[in-house]
Amino acid sequence: MAQVRVGILGAGAIAKVHTSILKKDKRVEIVGVADILIERAAALAKEAGDVKAVTSLEELFDLGVDAVYVTTPNTLHVEPVLKCLKQDIHVFSEKPMATSLVEAEQIRDAAQTSKAVYNLGMNRRYASVYKRVKELIDSGEVRPYLANIKMNRGELLNPPWTSNPEVTGGFLYETPFHLMDLSRYLFGEVQTVQCEARQNISESEMDTFAILLTFETGTIATFVTYAHAGWSFPFESVEVYGTYATVATQELEKVMYAPGLKQAAQVSDFFQVSVEEKWGYAEEDRLFIDAIVEGTKPPVSAEDGFRSIRLLEAIYESARTGKRIDFRQTAQ
Ligand SMILES: NC(=O)c1ccc[n+]([C@@H]2O[C@H](COP(=O)([O-])OP(=O)(O)OC[C@H]3O[C@@H](n4cnc5c(N)ncnc54)[C@H](O)[C@@H]3O)[C@@H](O)[C@H]2O)c1
């Protein structure tokens, strides 16, 4: 018998991915799908196994859920997450955690007092290419002295709200947030942040960022991100340089490891692997359910999420003021 009764809030593109994965987990029973647009809730509820379609979080609570997946647009994560934590209902929140530092703090505090598991959906940590990078760093094969990170965004038309900062929380809160979280995961906590940014094409916000990061571990990194690249490749890459060694990713498809001078590079190609696996969704969902059922550590805690929001806000602050932000001089 399934041990975790799950409800889904927001029946869009990413909810479909999680539904497909959760349906295969014998520990899970999806009991309801909610969306402000009932036809969307109904369509996903059908896919989830003809479960109940409703229009609000409260109706999911009435179905007796143990856990909720919050898969609404960016600025609509905080309220349902806080309601779940208050009722001790486990919650998987899609990224970003929040779209301001104050809200991220509220979630961090609520997660500390709640009996429920909070997890933030940072799937890149479990993507095949980044697991390989992490493994090479953790094993000491690549000591990360320098990194070069890029995360461009596509057409900003799909879903339509991705071009609206009122809904995204700002361009950096969209896809770039993934690699901000990943850079902390790979290289440790950030020490200083410096950013030059411009508003080029967007009518409402800065859309072009060149960022310089230093980490407590000693790693230094450049991070560039641009909002209107139209998905021209490569839109996402991480290059890490060690002692005569390099590891470089291409999208979420390929990773090249050059272990040293006069040695052949090793290429891992994940083309044949399903998106659910190679983008890290299957593993993050598995680990979230493990945390509920077995009491293990959730993949990305509220404290972790808070630190990534703090980094993102520091980048905006440096962009606005021209100042270098030094976390050693600010309260934690
Ligand atoms: N981790 C990833 O790789 C990844 C990928 C895509 C999206 N996301 C994140 O997931 C979230 C959803 O993105 P998406 O692409 O699925 O968007 P989407 O627009 O396809 O789906 C969002 C759904 O939420 C519904 N909705 C809006 N307000 C609601 C409310 N108040 N209550 C209930 N439902 C509501 C909409 O009607 C829509 O069906 C975003 O925060 C996005 O950043 C993460």
Short mmCIF file of C-alpha atoms in Angstrom, two decimals, residues 72-293:
data_model
loop_
_atom_site.label_atom_id
_atom_site.label_comp_id
_atom_site.label_asym_id
_atom_site.label_seq_id
_atom_site.Cartn_x
_atom_site.Cartn_y
_atom_site.Cartn_z
CA THR A 72 2.76 27.16 -9.73
CA PRO A 73 4.64 30.08 -11.40
CA ASN A 74 7.60 31.58 -9.48
CA THR A 75 5.96 34.31 -7.37
CA LEU A 76 3.21 31.92 -6.28
CA HIS A 77 5.30 29.45 -4.29
CA VAL A 78 5.59 31.12 -0.89
CA GLU A 79 1.98 31.26 0.27
CA PRO A 80 1.12 27.59 -0.39
CA VAL A 81 4.50 26.44 0.97
CA LEU A 82 3.91 28.32 4.24
CA LYS A 83 0.39 26.92 4.51
CA CYS A 84 1.67 23.36 4.04
CA LEU A 85 4.47 23.76 6.60
CA LYS A 86 2.04 25.25 9.10
CA GLN A 87 -0.18 22.17 8.78
CA ASP A 88 2.85 19.81 8.92
CA ILE A 89 2.23 18.71 5.35
CA HIS A 90 5.41 17.79 3.46
CA VAL A 91 6.14 20.10 0.59
CA PHE A 92 8.18 19.91 -2.59
CA SER A 93 8.52 23.42 -3.97
CA GLU A 94 9.62 24.02 -7.51
CA LYS A 95 12.35 26.62 -7.90
CA PRO A 96 12.80 29.39 -6.98
CA MET A 97 12.22 29.02 -3.24
CA ALA A 98 10.86 32.59 -3.09
CA THR A 99 11.40 35.82 -4.98
CA SER A 100 12.73 37.94 -2.12
CA LEU A 101 15.08 37.42 0.79
CA VAL A 102 12.36 38.22 3.33
CA GLU A 103 10.11 35.49 1.95
CA ALA A 104 12.97 33.01 1.79
CA GLU A 105 13.63 33.73 5.45
CA GLN A 106 9.96 33.13 6.28
CA ILE A 107 10.14 29.70 4.64
CA ARG A 108 13.43 28.88 6.35
CA ASP A 109 11.89 29.75 9.73
CA ALA A 110 8.67 27.86 9.04
CA ALA A 111 10.63 24.77 7.94
CA GLN A 112 12.58 24.85 11.19
CA THR A 113 9.44 24.68 13.32
CA SER A 114 7.37 22.38 11.09
CA LYS A 115 7.37 18.61 11.51
CA ALA A 116 7.08 18.30 7.75
CA VAL A 117 9.84 17.86 5.16
CA TYR A 118 10.58 20.89 2.98
CA ASN A 119 12.43 20.35 -0.27
CA LEU A 120 13.37 22.72 -3.05
CA GLY A 121 13.36 21.36 -6.59
CA MET A 122 16.91 22.03 -7.75
CA ASN A 123 17.06 19.17 -10.23
CA ARG A 124 20.41 20.23 -11.76
CA ARG A 125 22.18 18.79 -8.70
CA TYR A 126 21.05 15.33 -9.81
CA ALA A 127 21.49 15.80 -13.56
CA SER A 128 23.88 13.23 -15.04
CA VAL A 129 26.45 15.76 -16.27
CA TYR A 130 26.60 17.66 -12.97
CA LYS A 131 26.79 14.47 -10.93
CA ARG A 132 29.93 13.65 -12.92
CA VAL A 133 31.40 17.13 -12.25
CA LYS A 134 30.61 16.81 -8.54
CA GLU A 135 32.15 13.32 -8.40
CA LEU A 136 35.39 14.56 -10.02
CA ILE A 137 35.61 17.48 -7.58
CA ASP A 138 34.76 15.40 -4.48
CA SER A 139 37.25 12.68 -5.40
CA GLY A 140 40.01 15.30 -5.78
CA GLU A 141 40.56 14.44 -9.46
CA VAL A 142 39.72 18.02 -10.39
CA ARG A 143 40.64 20.66 -7.85
CA PRO A 144 38.43 23.56 -8.90
CA TYR A 145 40.68 26.60 -9.10
CA LEU A 146 38.67 28.38 -11.78
CA ALA A 147 35.19 27.96 -13.22
CA ASN A 148 33.38 29.46 -16.16
CA ILE A 149 29.60 29.22 -15.93
CA LYS A 150 26.98 30.15 -18.51
CA MET A 151 23.21 29.99 -18.35
CA ASN A 152 21.36 31.76 -21.13
CA ARG A 153 17.61 31.74 -21.51
CA GLY A 154 15.53 31.13 -24.58
CA GLU A 155 12.66 32.88 -26.23
CA LEU A 156 10.83 33.86 -23.01
CA LEU A 157 7.54 32.92 -24.63
CA ASN A 158 6.93 29.51 -23.15
CA PRO A 159 5.26 29.55 -20.70
CA PRO A 160 4.20 33.15 -21.51
CA TRP A 161 4.80 34.40 -17.94
CA THR A 162 8.58 33.81 -18.22
CA SER A 163 9.04 37.31 -19.71
CA ASN A 164 7.03 39.01 -16.97
CA PRO A 165 9.12 39.99 -13.92
CA GLU A 166 5.90 40.39 -11.91
CA VAL A 167 5.50 36.63 -12.21
CA THR A 168 9.11 35.44 -12.49
CA GLY A 169 10.34 37.68 -9.68
CA GLY A 170 13.03 38.94 -12.10
CA PHE A 171 15.06 37.27 -14.84
CA LEU A 172 17.66 35.84 -12.45
CA TYR A 173 14.88 34.02 -10.58
CA GLU A 174 14.07 32.12 -13.76
CA THR A 175 16.50 29.59 -15.25
CA PRO A 176 19.77 31.26 -14.04
CA PHE A 177 18.76 30.41 -10.46
CA HIS A 178 19.56 26.76 -11.26
CA LEU A 179 23.24 27.43 -11.82
CA MET A 180 23.52 29.79 -8.86
CA ASP A 181 22.39 26.94 -6.66
CA LEU A 182 24.65 24.53 -8.54
CA SER A 183 27.71 26.76 -8.16
CA ARG A 184 27.27 26.68 -4.35
CA TYR A 185 26.75 22.92 -4.51
CA LEU A 186 29.95 22.39 -6.50
CA PHE A 187 32.29 25.03 -5.09
CA GLY A 188 30.98 25.80 -1.57
CA GLU A 189 29.67 29.00 -0.02
CA VAL A 190 30.20 32.27 -1.84
CA GLN A 191 32.47 34.87 -0.29
CA THR A 192 32.19 37.84 -2.66
CA VAL A 193 29.95 38.88 -5.54
CA GLN A 194 30.52 41.51 -8.18
CA CYS A 195 28.21 42.15 -11.10
CA GLU A 196 27.86 44.36 -14.18
CA ALA A 197 24.40 44.23 -15.71
CA ARG A 198 22.50 45.98 -18.48
CA GLN A 199 18.94 46.29 -19.69
CA ASN A 200 19.23 45.71 -23.43
CA ILE A 201 16.16 44.14 -24.98
CA SER A 202 13.71 43.75 -22.13
CA GLU A 203 11.34 46.68 -21.61
CA SER A 204 11.14 46.16 -17.89
CA GLU A 205 14.30 44.74 -16.37
CA MET A 206 18.02 44.00 -16.54
CA ASP A 207 18.60 41.12 -18.92
CA THR A 208 22.38 40.91 -19.41
CA PHE A 209 24.69 39.93 -16.54
CA ALA A 210 28.44 39.41 -16.12
CA ILE A 211 29.15 38.15 -12.61
CA LEU A 212 32.37 37.47 -10.74
CA LEU A 213 32.22 35.13 -7.75
CA THR A 214 34.76 34.05 -5.16
CA PHE A 215 34.14 31.09 -2.88
CA GLU A 216 35.30 30.26 0.66
CA THR A 217 37.04 27.20 -0.81
CA GLY A 218 39.30 29.45 -2.91
CA THR A 219 37.57 28.78 -6.23
CA ILE A 220 36.99 31.83 -8.41
CA ALA A 221 34.32 31.85 -11.11
CA THR A 222 32.81 33.91 -13.87
CA PHE A 223 29.10 33.54 -14.49
CA VAL A 224 27.37 35.04 -17.49
CA THR A 225 23.68 34.98 -18.20
CA TYR A 226 21.60 36.58 -20.92
CA ALA A 227 17.82 36.58 -21.29
CA HIS A 228 17.22 36.60 -25.03
CA ALA A 229 19.56 34.06 -26.59
CA GLY A 230 16.66 32.17 -28.24
CA TRP A 231 17.99 28.82 -27.04
CA SER A 232 20.97 29.04 -29.41
CA PHE A 233 23.51 26.48 -28.28
CA PRO A 234 25.36 26.23 -26.04
CA PHE A 235 22.94 27.90 -23.65
CA GLU A 236 24.13 26.10 -20.53
CA SER A 237 27.68 25.10 -19.72
CA VAL A 238 30.05 24.74 -16.80
CA GLU A 239 33.81 24.52 -17.27
CA VAL A 240 36.07 23.76 -14.32
CA TYR A 241 39.84 23.97 -14.44
CA GLY A 242 42.14 22.08 -12.06
CA THR A 243 45.79 21.03 -12.22
CA TYR A 244 46.26 20.27 -15.95
CA ALA A 245 42.73 18.90 -15.75
CA THR A 246 39.48 20.22 -17.15
CA VAL A 247 35.89 19.14 -16.88
CA ALA A 248 33.41 20.79 -19.23
CA THR A 249 29.69 20.23 -19.72
CA GLN A 250 27.54 20.81 -22.80
CA GLU A 251 23.89 21.39 -21.93
CA LEU A 252 22.59 18.43 -19.91
CA GLU A 253 23.84 16.04 -22.57
CA LYS A 254 27.60 15.65 -22.47
CA VAL A 255 30.52 16.04 -20.15
CA MET A 256 34.18 15.99 -21.14
CA TYR A 257 36.92 15.23 -18.61
CA ALA A 258 40.51 15.86 -19.64
CA PRO A 259 42.51 14.25 -16.80
CA GLY A 260 45.99 15.60 -17.58
CA LEU A 261 48.72 16.34 -20.08
CA LYS A 262 49.13 13.92 -22.99
CA GLN A 263 46.10 11.87 -21.97
CA ALA A 264 42.93 11.19 -23.86
CA ALA A 265 39.86 13.07 -22.71
CA GLN A 266 36.91 11.02 -21.47
CA VAL A 267 33.51 11.96 -22.80
CA SER A 268 30.26 10.83 -21.20
CA ASP A 269 27.28 11.25 -23.48
CA PHE A 270 23.80 11.01 -21.95
CA PHE A 271 21.88 11.44 -25.20
CA GLN A 272 20.16 8.07 -24.84
CA VAL A 273 19.12 8.59 -21.23
CA SER A 274 15.54 9.75 -20.55
CA VAL A 275 14.98 13.43 -19.69
CA GLU A 276 13.48 12.38 -16.33
CA GLU A 277 16.81 10.78 -15.41
CA LYS A 278 19.40 12.96 -17.15
CA TRP A 279 17.84 16.24 -16.00
CA GLY A 280 17.80 14.94 -12.41
CA TYR A 281 14.02 14.97 -11.88
CA ALA A 282 13.67 11.27 -11.10
CA GLU A 283 16.37 11.32 -8.45
CA GLU A 284 15.16 14.48 -6.72
CA ASP A 285 11.65 13.04 -6.51
CA ARG A 286 12.97 9.72 -5.22
CA LEU A 287 15.04 11.47 -2.54
CA PHE A 288 12.08 13.64 -1.46
CA ILE A 289 9.90 10.57 -0.96
CA ASP A 290 12.82 8.82 0.82
CA ALA A 291 13.02 11.78 3.22
CA ILE A 292 9.32 11.39 4.05
CA VAL A 293 9.26 7.62 4.31
#
